[in-house]
GROMACS .gro file of C-alpha atoms in nm:
model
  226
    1UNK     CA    1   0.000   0.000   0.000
    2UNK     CA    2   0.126   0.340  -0.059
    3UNK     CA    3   0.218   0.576   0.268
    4UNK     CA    4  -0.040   0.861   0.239
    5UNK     CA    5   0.052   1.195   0.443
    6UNK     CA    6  -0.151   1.347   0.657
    7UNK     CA    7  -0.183   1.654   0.801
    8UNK     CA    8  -0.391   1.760   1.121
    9UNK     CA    9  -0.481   2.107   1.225
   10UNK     CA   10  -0.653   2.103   1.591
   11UNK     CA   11  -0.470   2.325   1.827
   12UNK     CA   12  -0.543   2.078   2.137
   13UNK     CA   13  -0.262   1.940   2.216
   14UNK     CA   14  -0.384   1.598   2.337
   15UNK     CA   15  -0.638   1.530   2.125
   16UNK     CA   16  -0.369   1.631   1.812
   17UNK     CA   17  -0.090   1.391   1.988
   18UNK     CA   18  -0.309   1.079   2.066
   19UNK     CA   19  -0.460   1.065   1.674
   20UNK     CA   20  -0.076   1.121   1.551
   21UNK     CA   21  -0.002   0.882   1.754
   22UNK     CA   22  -0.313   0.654   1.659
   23UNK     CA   23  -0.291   0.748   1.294
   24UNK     CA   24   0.123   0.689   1.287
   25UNK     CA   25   0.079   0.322   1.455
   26UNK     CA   26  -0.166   0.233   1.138
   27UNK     CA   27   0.086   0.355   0.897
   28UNK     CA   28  -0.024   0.717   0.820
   29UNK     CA   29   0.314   0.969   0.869
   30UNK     CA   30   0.093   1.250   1.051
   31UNK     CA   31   0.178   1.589   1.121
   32UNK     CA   32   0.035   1.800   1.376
   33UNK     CA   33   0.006   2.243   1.235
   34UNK     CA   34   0.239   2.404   1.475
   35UNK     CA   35   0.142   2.781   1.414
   36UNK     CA   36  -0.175   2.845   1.354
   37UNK     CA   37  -0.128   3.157   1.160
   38UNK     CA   38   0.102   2.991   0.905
   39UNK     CA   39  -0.164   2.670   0.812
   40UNK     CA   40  -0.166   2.729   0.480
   41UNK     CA   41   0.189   2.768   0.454
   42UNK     CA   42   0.308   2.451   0.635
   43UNK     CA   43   0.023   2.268   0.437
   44UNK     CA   44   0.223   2.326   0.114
   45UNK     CA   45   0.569   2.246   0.252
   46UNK     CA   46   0.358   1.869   0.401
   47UNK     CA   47   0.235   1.844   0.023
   48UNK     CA   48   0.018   1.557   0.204
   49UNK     CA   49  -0.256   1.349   0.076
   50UNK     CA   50  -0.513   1.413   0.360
   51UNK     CA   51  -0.636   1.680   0.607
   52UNK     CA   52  -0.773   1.683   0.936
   53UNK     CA   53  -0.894   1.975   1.034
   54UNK     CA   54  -1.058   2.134   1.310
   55UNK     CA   55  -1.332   2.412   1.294
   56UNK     CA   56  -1.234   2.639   1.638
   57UNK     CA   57  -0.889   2.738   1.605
   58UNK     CA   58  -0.694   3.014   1.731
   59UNK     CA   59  -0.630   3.354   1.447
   60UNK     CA   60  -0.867   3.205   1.213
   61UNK     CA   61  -1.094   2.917   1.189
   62UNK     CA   62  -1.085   2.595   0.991
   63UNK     CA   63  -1.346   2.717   0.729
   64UNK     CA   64  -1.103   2.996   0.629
   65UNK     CA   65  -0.819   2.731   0.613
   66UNK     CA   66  -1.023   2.505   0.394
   67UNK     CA   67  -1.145   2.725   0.208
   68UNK     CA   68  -0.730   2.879   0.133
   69UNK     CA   69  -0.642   2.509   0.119
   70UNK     CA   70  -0.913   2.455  -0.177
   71UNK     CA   71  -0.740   2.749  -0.353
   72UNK     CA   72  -0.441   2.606  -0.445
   73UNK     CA   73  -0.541   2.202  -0.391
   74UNK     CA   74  -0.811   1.922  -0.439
   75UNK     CA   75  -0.686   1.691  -0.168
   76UNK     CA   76  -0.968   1.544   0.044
   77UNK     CA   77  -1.015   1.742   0.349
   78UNK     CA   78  -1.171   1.604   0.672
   79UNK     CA   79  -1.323   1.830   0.953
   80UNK     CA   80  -1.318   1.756   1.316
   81UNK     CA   81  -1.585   1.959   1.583
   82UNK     CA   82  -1.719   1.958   1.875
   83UNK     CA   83  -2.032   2.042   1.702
   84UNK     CA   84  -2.250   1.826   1.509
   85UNK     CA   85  -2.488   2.090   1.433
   86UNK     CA   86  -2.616   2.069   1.083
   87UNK     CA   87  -2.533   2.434   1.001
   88UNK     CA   88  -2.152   2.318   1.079
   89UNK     CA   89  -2.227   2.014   0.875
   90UNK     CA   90  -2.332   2.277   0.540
   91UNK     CA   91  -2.070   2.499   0.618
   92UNK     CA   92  -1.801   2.253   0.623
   93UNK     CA   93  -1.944   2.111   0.287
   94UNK     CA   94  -1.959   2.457   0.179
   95UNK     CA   95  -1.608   2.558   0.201
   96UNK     CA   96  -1.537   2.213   0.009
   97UNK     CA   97  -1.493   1.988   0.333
   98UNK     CA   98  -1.519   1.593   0.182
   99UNK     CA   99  -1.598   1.414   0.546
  100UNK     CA  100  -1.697   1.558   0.907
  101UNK     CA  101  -1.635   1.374   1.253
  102UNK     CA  102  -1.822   1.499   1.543
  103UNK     CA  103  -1.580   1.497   1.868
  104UNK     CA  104  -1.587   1.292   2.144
  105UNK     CA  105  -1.519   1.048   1.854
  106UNK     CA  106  -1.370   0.656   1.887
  107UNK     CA  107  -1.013   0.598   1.716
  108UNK     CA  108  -1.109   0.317   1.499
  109UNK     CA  109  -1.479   0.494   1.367
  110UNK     CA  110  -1.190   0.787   1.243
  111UNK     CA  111  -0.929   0.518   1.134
  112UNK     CA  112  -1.192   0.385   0.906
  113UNK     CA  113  -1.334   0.726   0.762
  114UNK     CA  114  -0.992   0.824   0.712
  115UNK     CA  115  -0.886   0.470   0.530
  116UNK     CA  116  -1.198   0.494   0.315
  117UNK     CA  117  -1.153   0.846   0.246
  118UNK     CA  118  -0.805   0.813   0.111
  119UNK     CA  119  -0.928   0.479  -0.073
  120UNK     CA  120  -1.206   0.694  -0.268
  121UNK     CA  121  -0.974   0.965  -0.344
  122UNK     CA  122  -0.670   0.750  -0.415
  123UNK     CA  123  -0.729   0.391  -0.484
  124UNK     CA  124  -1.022   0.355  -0.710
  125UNK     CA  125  -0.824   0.483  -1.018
  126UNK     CA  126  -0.956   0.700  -1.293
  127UNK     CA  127  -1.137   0.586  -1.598
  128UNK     CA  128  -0.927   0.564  -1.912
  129UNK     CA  129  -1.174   0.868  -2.091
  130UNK     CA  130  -1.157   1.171  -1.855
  131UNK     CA  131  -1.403   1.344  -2.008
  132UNK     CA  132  -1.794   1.345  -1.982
  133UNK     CA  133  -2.057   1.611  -2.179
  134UNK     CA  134  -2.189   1.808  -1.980
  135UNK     CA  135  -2.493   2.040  -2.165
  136UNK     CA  136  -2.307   2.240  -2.389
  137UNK     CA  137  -1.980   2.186  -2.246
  138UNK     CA  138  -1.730   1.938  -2.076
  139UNK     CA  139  -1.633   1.771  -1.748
  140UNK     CA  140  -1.287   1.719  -1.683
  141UNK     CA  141  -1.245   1.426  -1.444
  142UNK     CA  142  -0.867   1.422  -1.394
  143UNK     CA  143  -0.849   1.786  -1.301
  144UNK     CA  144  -1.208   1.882  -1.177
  145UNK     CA  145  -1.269   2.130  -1.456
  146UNK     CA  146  -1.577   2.248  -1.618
  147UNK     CA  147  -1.567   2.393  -1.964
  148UNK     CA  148  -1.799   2.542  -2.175
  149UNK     CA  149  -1.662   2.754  -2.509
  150UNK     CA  150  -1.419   2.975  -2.351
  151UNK     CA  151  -1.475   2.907  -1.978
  152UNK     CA  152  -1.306   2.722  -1.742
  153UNK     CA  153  -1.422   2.645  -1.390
  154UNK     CA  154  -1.293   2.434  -1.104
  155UNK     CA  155  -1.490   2.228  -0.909
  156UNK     CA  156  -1.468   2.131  -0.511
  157UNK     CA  157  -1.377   1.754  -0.489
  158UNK     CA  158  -1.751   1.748  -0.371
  159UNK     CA  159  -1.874   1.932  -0.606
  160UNK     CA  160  -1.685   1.714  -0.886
  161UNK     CA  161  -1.867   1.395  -0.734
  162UNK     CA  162  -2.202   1.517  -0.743
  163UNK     CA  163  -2.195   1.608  -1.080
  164UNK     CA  164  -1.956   1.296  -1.227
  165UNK     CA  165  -2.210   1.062  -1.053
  166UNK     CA  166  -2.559   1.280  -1.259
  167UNK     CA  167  -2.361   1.208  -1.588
  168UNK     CA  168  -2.292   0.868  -1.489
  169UNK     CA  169  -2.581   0.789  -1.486
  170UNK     CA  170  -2.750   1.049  -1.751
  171UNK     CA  171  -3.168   1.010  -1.786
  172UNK     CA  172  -3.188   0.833  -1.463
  173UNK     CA  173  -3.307   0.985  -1.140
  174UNK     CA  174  -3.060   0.897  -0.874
  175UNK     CA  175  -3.201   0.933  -0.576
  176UNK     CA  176  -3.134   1.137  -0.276
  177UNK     CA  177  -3.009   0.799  -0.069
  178UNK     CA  178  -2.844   0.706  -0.297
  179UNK     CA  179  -2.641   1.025  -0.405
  180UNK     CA  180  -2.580   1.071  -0.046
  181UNK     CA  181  -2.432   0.688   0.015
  182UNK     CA  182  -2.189   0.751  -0.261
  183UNK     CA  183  -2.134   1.117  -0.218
  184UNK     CA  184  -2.002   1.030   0.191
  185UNK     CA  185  -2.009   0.626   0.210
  186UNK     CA  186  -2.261   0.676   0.523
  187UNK     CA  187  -2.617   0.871   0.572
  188UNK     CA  188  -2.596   0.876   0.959
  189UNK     CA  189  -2.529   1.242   0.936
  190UNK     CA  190  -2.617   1.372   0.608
  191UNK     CA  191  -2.945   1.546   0.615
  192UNK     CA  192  -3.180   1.687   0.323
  193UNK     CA  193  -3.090   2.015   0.400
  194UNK     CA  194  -2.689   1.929   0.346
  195UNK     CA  195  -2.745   1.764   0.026
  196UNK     CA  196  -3.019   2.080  -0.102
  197UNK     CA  197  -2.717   2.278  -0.044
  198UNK     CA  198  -2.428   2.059  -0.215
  199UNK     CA  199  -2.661   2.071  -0.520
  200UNK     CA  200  -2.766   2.403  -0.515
  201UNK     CA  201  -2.398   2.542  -0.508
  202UNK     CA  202  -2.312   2.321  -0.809
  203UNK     CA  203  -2.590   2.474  -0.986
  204UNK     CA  204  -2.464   2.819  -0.918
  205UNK     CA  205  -2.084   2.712  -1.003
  206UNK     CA  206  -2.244   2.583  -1.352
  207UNK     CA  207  -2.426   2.870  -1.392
  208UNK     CA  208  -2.120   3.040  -1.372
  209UNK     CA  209  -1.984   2.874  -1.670
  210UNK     CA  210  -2.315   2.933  -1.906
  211UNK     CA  211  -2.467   2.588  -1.789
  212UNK     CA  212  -2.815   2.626  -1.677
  213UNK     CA  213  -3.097   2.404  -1.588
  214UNK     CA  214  -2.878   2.124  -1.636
  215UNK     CA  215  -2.913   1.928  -1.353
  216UNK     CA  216  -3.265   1.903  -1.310
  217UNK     CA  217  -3.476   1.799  -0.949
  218UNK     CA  218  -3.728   1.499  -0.991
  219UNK     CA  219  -3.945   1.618  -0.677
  220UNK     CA  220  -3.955   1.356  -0.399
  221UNK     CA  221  -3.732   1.147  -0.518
  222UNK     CA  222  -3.371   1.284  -0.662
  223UNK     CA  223  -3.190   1.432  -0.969
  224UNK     CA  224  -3.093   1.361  -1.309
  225UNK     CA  225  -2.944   1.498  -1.614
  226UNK     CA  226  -3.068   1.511  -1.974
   0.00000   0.00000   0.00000
């Protein structure tokens, strides 16, 4: 197997040295952010292949982080809180989060999102045609682009699945469960309010490129694409 990076932004110290510890005695080389103002920077000397971050962190919190991190990089980004509020939930999503833990959480439940995480992103390889049509324009698999005539647009790794998973699957309705399942591998936490709001920013970020009323809503039960 190959040694996957990580790197973990929480600024308690136990709870960042017992998962390094945890995460380093399953194989993972984790580091732990050591200033907090400098996150972004000491994410791109890491370069690593998965983030942990918290939400409540000292100078600026984990949504600005992400959302810096996103800027510059498409690895998968996990967030850690001591919230399981669903507005946390939608704002994690929002800022491109791919997973969300709730603290107190148990070692092994974060050893497996973390393993399953890094086997979605890493493992499961990437079709042999990269592209897919999209309306008018074109979907760019390998790099998360969308194109349409002279635009470019890149897509949140989230964002990326929703839409890869409509085309997959073009004239279908895929249902709400099921777009959930694959979008996160679980529904314990994903509500219909987090998964509105996941599709309703990818409309607005297709929008953006002159694709409208592509994705269209099949009420009650899900979405498809012509």
């Amino acid at each position: 197997m190959d040694t996957y990076r990580i790197f973990m932004v929480e600024d308690d110290p136990v709870i960042a040295q017992t998962v390094q510890q945890h995460l380093i005695s399953w194989g993972y080389p984790t580091r732990c952010a050591r200033d907090f103002s400098r996150v972004l920077e000491e994410f791109r000397e890491e370069s690593p292949q998965l983030v942990l971050m918290d939400i409540s962190l000292p100078f600026f919190n984990g949504y600005h982080w992400c959302r810096e991190i996103r800027r510059i990089s498409r690895v998968p980004v996990m967030f850690l809180s001591s919230s399981s509020d669903n507005l946390d939930i939608v704002t994690a999503m929002n800022m491109g989060a791919d997973d969300f833990i709730s603290k107190p959480f148990d070692l092994s439940v974060l050893t497996a999102k973390v393993q399953a995480l890094l086997r979605r992103t890493y493992e499961m390889g990437v079709p042999q045609d990269t592209r897919l049509r999209c309306g008018s324009g074109w979907l760019d698999m390998e790099d998360g682009t969308l194109q349409n005539g002279d635009c470019t647009i890149t897509l949140t790794r989230g964002e990326l699945k929703i839409l890869r998973i409509l085309l997959e699957n073009r004239g279908r309705v895929v249902s709400r469960e099921d777009l959930a399942v694959q979008l996160w591998q679980t529904d314990s936490f994903v509500d219909e309010n987090t998964l509105s709001v996941a599709v309703t920013r990818l409309r607005r970020r297709m929008k953006e490129a002159g694709l409208c009323e592509v994705i269209h809503t099949k009420k009650g039960m899900g979405y498809w694409v012509d």
